[in-house]
Tab-separated table of C-alpha atoms in Angstrom:
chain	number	residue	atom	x	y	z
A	1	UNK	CA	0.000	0.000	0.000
A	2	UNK	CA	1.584	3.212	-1.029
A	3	UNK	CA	0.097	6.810	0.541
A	4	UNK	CA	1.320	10.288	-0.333
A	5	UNK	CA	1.923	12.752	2.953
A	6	UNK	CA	2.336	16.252	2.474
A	7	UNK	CA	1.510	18.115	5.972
A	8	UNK	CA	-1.341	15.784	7.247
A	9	UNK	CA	0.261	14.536	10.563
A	10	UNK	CA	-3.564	14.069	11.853
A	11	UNK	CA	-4.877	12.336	8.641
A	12	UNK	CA	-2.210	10.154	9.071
A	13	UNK	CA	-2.389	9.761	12.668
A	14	UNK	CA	-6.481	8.411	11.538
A	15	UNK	CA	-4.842	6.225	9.005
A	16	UNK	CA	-2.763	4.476	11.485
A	17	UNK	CA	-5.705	3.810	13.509
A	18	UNK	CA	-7.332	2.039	10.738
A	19	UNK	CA	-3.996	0.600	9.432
A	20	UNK	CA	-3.806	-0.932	13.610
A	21	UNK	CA	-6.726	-3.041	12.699
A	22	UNK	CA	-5.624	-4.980	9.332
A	23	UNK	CA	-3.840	-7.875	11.444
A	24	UNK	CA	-7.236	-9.098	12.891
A	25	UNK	CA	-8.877	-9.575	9.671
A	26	UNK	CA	-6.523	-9.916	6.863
A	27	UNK	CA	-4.550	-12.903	6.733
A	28	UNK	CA	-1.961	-11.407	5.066
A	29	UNK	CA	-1.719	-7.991	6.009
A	30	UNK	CA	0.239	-5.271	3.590
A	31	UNK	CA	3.567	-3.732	4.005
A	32	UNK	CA	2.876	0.148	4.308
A	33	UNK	CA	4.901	2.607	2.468
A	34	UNK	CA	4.307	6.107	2.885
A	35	UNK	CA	5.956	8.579	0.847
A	36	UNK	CA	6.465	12.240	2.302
A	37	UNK	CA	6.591	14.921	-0.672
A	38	UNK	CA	8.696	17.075	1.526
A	39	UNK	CA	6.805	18.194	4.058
A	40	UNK	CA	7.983	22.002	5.722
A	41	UNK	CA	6.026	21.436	8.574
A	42	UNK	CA	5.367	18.132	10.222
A	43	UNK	CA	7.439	15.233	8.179
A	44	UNK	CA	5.469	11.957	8.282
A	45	UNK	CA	8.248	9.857	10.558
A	46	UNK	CA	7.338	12.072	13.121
A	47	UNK	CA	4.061	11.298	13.191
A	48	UNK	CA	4.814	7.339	13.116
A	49	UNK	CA	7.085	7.448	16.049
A	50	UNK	CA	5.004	9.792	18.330
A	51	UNK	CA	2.394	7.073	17.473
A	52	UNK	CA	4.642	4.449	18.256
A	53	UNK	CA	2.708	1.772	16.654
A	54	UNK	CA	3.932	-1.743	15.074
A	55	UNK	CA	3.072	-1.361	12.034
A	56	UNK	CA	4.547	-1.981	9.235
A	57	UNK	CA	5.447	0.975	8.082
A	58	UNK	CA	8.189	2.457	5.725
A	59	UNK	CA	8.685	6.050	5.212
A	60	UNK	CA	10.647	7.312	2.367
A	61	UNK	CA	10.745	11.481	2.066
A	62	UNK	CA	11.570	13.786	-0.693
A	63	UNK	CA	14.142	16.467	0.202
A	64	UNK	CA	12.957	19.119	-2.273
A	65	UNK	CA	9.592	20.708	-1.369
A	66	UNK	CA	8.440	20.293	-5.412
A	67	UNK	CA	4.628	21.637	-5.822
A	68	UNK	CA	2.388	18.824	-6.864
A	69	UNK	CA	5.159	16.854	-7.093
A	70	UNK	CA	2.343	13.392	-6.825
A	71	UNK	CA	3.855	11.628	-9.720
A	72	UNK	CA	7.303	11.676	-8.663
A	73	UNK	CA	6.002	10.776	-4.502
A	74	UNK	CA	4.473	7.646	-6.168
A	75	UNK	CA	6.946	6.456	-8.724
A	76	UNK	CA	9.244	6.710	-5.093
A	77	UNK	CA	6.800	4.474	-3.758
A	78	UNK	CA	6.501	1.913	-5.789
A	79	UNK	CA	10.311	1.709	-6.387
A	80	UNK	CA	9.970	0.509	-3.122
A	81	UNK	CA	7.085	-1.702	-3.559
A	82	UNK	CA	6.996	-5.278	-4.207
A	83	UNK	CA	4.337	-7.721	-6.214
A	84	UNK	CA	0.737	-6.013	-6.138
A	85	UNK	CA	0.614	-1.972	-5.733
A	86	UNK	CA	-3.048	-0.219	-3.411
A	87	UNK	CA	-2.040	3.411	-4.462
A	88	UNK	CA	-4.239	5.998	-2.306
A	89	UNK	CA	-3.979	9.573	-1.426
A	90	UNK	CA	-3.993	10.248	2.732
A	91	UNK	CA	-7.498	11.462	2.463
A	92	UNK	CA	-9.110	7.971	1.829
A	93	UNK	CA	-9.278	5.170	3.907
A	94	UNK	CA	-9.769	1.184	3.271
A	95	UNK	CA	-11.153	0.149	6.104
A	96	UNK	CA	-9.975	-3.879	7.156
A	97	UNK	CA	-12.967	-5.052	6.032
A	98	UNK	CA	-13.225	-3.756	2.667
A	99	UNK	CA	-9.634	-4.724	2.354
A	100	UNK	CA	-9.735	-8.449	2.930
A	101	UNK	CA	-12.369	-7.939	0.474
A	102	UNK	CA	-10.042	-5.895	-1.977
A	103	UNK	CA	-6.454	-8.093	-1.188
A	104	UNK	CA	-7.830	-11.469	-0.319
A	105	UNK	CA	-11.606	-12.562	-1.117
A	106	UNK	CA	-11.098	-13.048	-4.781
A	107	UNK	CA	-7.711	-14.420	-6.848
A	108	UNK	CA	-5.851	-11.573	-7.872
A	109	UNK	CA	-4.686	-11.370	-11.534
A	110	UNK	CA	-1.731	-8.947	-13.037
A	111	UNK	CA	-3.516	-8.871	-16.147
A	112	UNK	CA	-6.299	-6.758	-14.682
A	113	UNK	CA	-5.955	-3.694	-12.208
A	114	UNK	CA	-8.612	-3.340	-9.820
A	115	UNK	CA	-10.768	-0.093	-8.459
A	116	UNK	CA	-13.167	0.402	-5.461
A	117	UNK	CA	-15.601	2.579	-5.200
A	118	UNK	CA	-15.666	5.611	-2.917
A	119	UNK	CA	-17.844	6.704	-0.387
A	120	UNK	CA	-17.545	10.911	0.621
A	121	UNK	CA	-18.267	10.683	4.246
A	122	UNK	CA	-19.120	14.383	4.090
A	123	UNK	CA	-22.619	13.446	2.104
A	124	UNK	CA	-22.844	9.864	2.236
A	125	UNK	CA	-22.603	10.089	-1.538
A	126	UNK	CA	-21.072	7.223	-3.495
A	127	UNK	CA	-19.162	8.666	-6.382
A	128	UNK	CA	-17.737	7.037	-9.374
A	129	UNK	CA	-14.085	5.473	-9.078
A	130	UNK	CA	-11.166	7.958	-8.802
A	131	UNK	CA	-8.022	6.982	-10.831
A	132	UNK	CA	-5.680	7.622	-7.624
A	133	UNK	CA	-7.535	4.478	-6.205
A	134	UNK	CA	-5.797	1.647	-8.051
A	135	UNK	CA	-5.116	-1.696	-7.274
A	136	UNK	CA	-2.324	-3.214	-9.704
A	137	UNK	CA	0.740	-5.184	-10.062
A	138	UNK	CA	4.368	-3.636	-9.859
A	139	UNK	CA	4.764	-5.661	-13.409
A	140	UNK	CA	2.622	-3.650	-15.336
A	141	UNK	CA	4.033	-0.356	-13.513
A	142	UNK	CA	7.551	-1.319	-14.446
A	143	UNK	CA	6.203	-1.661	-17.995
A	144	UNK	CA	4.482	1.724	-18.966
A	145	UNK	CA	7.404	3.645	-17.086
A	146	UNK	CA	5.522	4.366	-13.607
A	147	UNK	CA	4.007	7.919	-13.298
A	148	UNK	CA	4.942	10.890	-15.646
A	149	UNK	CA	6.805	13.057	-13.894
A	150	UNK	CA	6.658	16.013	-16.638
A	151	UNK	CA	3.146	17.297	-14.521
A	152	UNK	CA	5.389	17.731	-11.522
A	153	UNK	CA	5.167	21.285	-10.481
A	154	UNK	CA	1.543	22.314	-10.982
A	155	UNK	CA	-1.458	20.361	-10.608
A	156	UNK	CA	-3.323	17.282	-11.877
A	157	UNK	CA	-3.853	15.209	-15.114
A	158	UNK	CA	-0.873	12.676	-13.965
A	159	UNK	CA	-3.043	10.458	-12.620
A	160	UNK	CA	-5.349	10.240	-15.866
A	161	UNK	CA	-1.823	9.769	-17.966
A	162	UNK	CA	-1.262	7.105	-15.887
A	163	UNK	CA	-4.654	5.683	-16.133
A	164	UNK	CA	-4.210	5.632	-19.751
A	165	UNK	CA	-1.159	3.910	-20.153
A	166	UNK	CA	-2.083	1.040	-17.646
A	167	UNK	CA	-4.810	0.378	-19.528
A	168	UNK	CA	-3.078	-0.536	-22.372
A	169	UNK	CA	-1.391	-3.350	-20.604
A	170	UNK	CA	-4.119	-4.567	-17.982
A	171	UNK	CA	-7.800	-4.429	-17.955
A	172	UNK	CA	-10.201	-3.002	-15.669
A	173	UNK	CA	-12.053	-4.491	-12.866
A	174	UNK	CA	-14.333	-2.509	-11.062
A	175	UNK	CA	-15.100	-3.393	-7.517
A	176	UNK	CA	-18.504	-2.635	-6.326
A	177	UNK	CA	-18.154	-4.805	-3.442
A	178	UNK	CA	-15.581	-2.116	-2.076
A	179	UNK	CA	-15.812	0.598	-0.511
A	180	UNK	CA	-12.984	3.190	0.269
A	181	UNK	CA	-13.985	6.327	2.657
A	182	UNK	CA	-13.243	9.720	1.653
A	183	UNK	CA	-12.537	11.815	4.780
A	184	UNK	CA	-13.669	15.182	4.742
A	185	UNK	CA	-12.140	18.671	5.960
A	186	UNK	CA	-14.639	19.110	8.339
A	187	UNK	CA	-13.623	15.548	9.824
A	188	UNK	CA	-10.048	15.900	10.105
A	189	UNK	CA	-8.651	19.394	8.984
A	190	UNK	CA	-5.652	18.262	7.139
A	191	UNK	CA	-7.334	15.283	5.274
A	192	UNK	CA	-6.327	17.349	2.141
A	193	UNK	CA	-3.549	19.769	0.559
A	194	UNK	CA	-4.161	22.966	1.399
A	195	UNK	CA	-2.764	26.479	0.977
A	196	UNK	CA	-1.426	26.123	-3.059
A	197	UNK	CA	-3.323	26.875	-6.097
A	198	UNK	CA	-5.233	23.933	-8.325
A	199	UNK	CA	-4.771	25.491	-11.542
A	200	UNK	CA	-4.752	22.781	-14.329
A	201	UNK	CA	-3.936	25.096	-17.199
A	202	UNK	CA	-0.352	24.070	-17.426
A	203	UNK	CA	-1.026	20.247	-16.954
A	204	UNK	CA	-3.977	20.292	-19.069
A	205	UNK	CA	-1.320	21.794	-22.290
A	206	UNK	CA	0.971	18.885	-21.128
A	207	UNK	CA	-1.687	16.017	-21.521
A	208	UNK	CA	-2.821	17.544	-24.531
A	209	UNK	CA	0.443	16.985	-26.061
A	210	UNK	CA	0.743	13.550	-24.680
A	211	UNK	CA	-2.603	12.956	-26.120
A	212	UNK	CA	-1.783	13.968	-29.213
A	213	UNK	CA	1.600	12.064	-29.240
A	214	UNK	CA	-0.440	8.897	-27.603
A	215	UNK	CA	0.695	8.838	-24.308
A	216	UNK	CA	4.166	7.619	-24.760
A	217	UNK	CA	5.935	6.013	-21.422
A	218	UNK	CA	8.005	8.338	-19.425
A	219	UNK	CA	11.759	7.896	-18.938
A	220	UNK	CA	13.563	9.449	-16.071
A	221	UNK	CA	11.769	8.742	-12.937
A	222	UNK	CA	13.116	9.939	-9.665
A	223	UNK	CA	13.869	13.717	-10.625
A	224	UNK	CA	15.205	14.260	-6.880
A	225	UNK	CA	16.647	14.007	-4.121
A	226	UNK	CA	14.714	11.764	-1.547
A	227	UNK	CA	15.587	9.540	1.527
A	228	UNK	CA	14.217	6.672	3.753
A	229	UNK	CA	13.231	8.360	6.711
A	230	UNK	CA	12.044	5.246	8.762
């Protein structure tokens, strides 16, 4: 399981709680890698040791404070990943049910990547799949070149590149009998990035051009400086 931090010591503090619960209902609970995009403030192994759970955690943090810098925090995960991939943002949880459901109640095939559906606990709304919430083998990431690390710097599209790509190489399954939570602001105040601008212009030229050239597979991943932190 790989999960971005950027500044959410108490959205990860409510991950860990849920995280505490995966040994007494998965028989094979995950290794946990979270990756800190640099934090300024709070830096995720702080967190994890105030917590001072047993978990199995691994923290690996980027040195440079890069805006929007998701594609590059996840390609840094899954470098460090083994066999099958759960890629989340800290903002949505998988409760233990729902992931003995996801990881272990149905034969897992690389061929196919896998997405839940998501519940916004702000509404009770459940929305359509979001393409951070992807279940998939580290085999078909090694083979479209991981996450495009050209969007790094302003915000979003990566995650749709990405989407696109995989697809070529696996097909969908989606998972109505899963449910991942999506924790609101009001809930927990850090649950999300704050404080930096969402402007897609930039990205949206950059995925236009990938479009256009059909999504070819990055080269180059890892454009910084990082280290493991814990």
């Amino acid at each position: 399981m790989v999960f971005l931090y950027y500044d959410n010591p108490q959205m990860l503090e409510a991950q860990m709680d849920c995280w505490s619960t995966y040994t007494r209902v998965l028989a094979h609970p995950p290794r946990i890698i979270v990756v800190d995009d640099g934090s300024p403030k709070t830096t995720a192994a702080d967190v994890i040791r105030k917590k001072a759970r047993k978990l199995p955690i691994r923290v690996y943090r980027i040195k440079e404070d890069i805006p929007w810098n998701f594609a590059g925090a996840r390609n840094l995960g899954c470098q460090h990943a083994e066999g099958w991939i759960y890629m989340s943002d800290i903002d949505t949880v998988l409760p233990a049910d729902q992931a003995k459901l996801l990881f272990e109640a149905l034969p897992l095939d690389p061929a196919y990547f896998y997405m839940p559906k998501r519940l916004k606990l702000d509404s009770g709304a459940i929305t359509k799949q979001a393409l951070v919430n992807l279940l998939f083998h580290r085999d078909k990431y090694l083979a479209i070149g991981g996450y495009d690390e050209d969007y790094a710097g302003y915000y979003g599209r990566e995650e749709t590149d990405f989407f696109r790509r995989l697809s070529r190489v696996a097909q969908i399954v989606d998972r109505e009998d899963v449910t991942v939570k999506v924790i609101p602001l009001r809930q927990v105040s850090d649950a999300r990035t704050t404080g930096r601008a969402r402007d897609k212009t930039r990205n949206s030229e950059i995925f236009a051009q990938k479009d256009a050239a059909g999504f070819p597979n990055p080269v180059n991943p890892l454009r910084f400086t990082w280290e493991r932190a814990l």
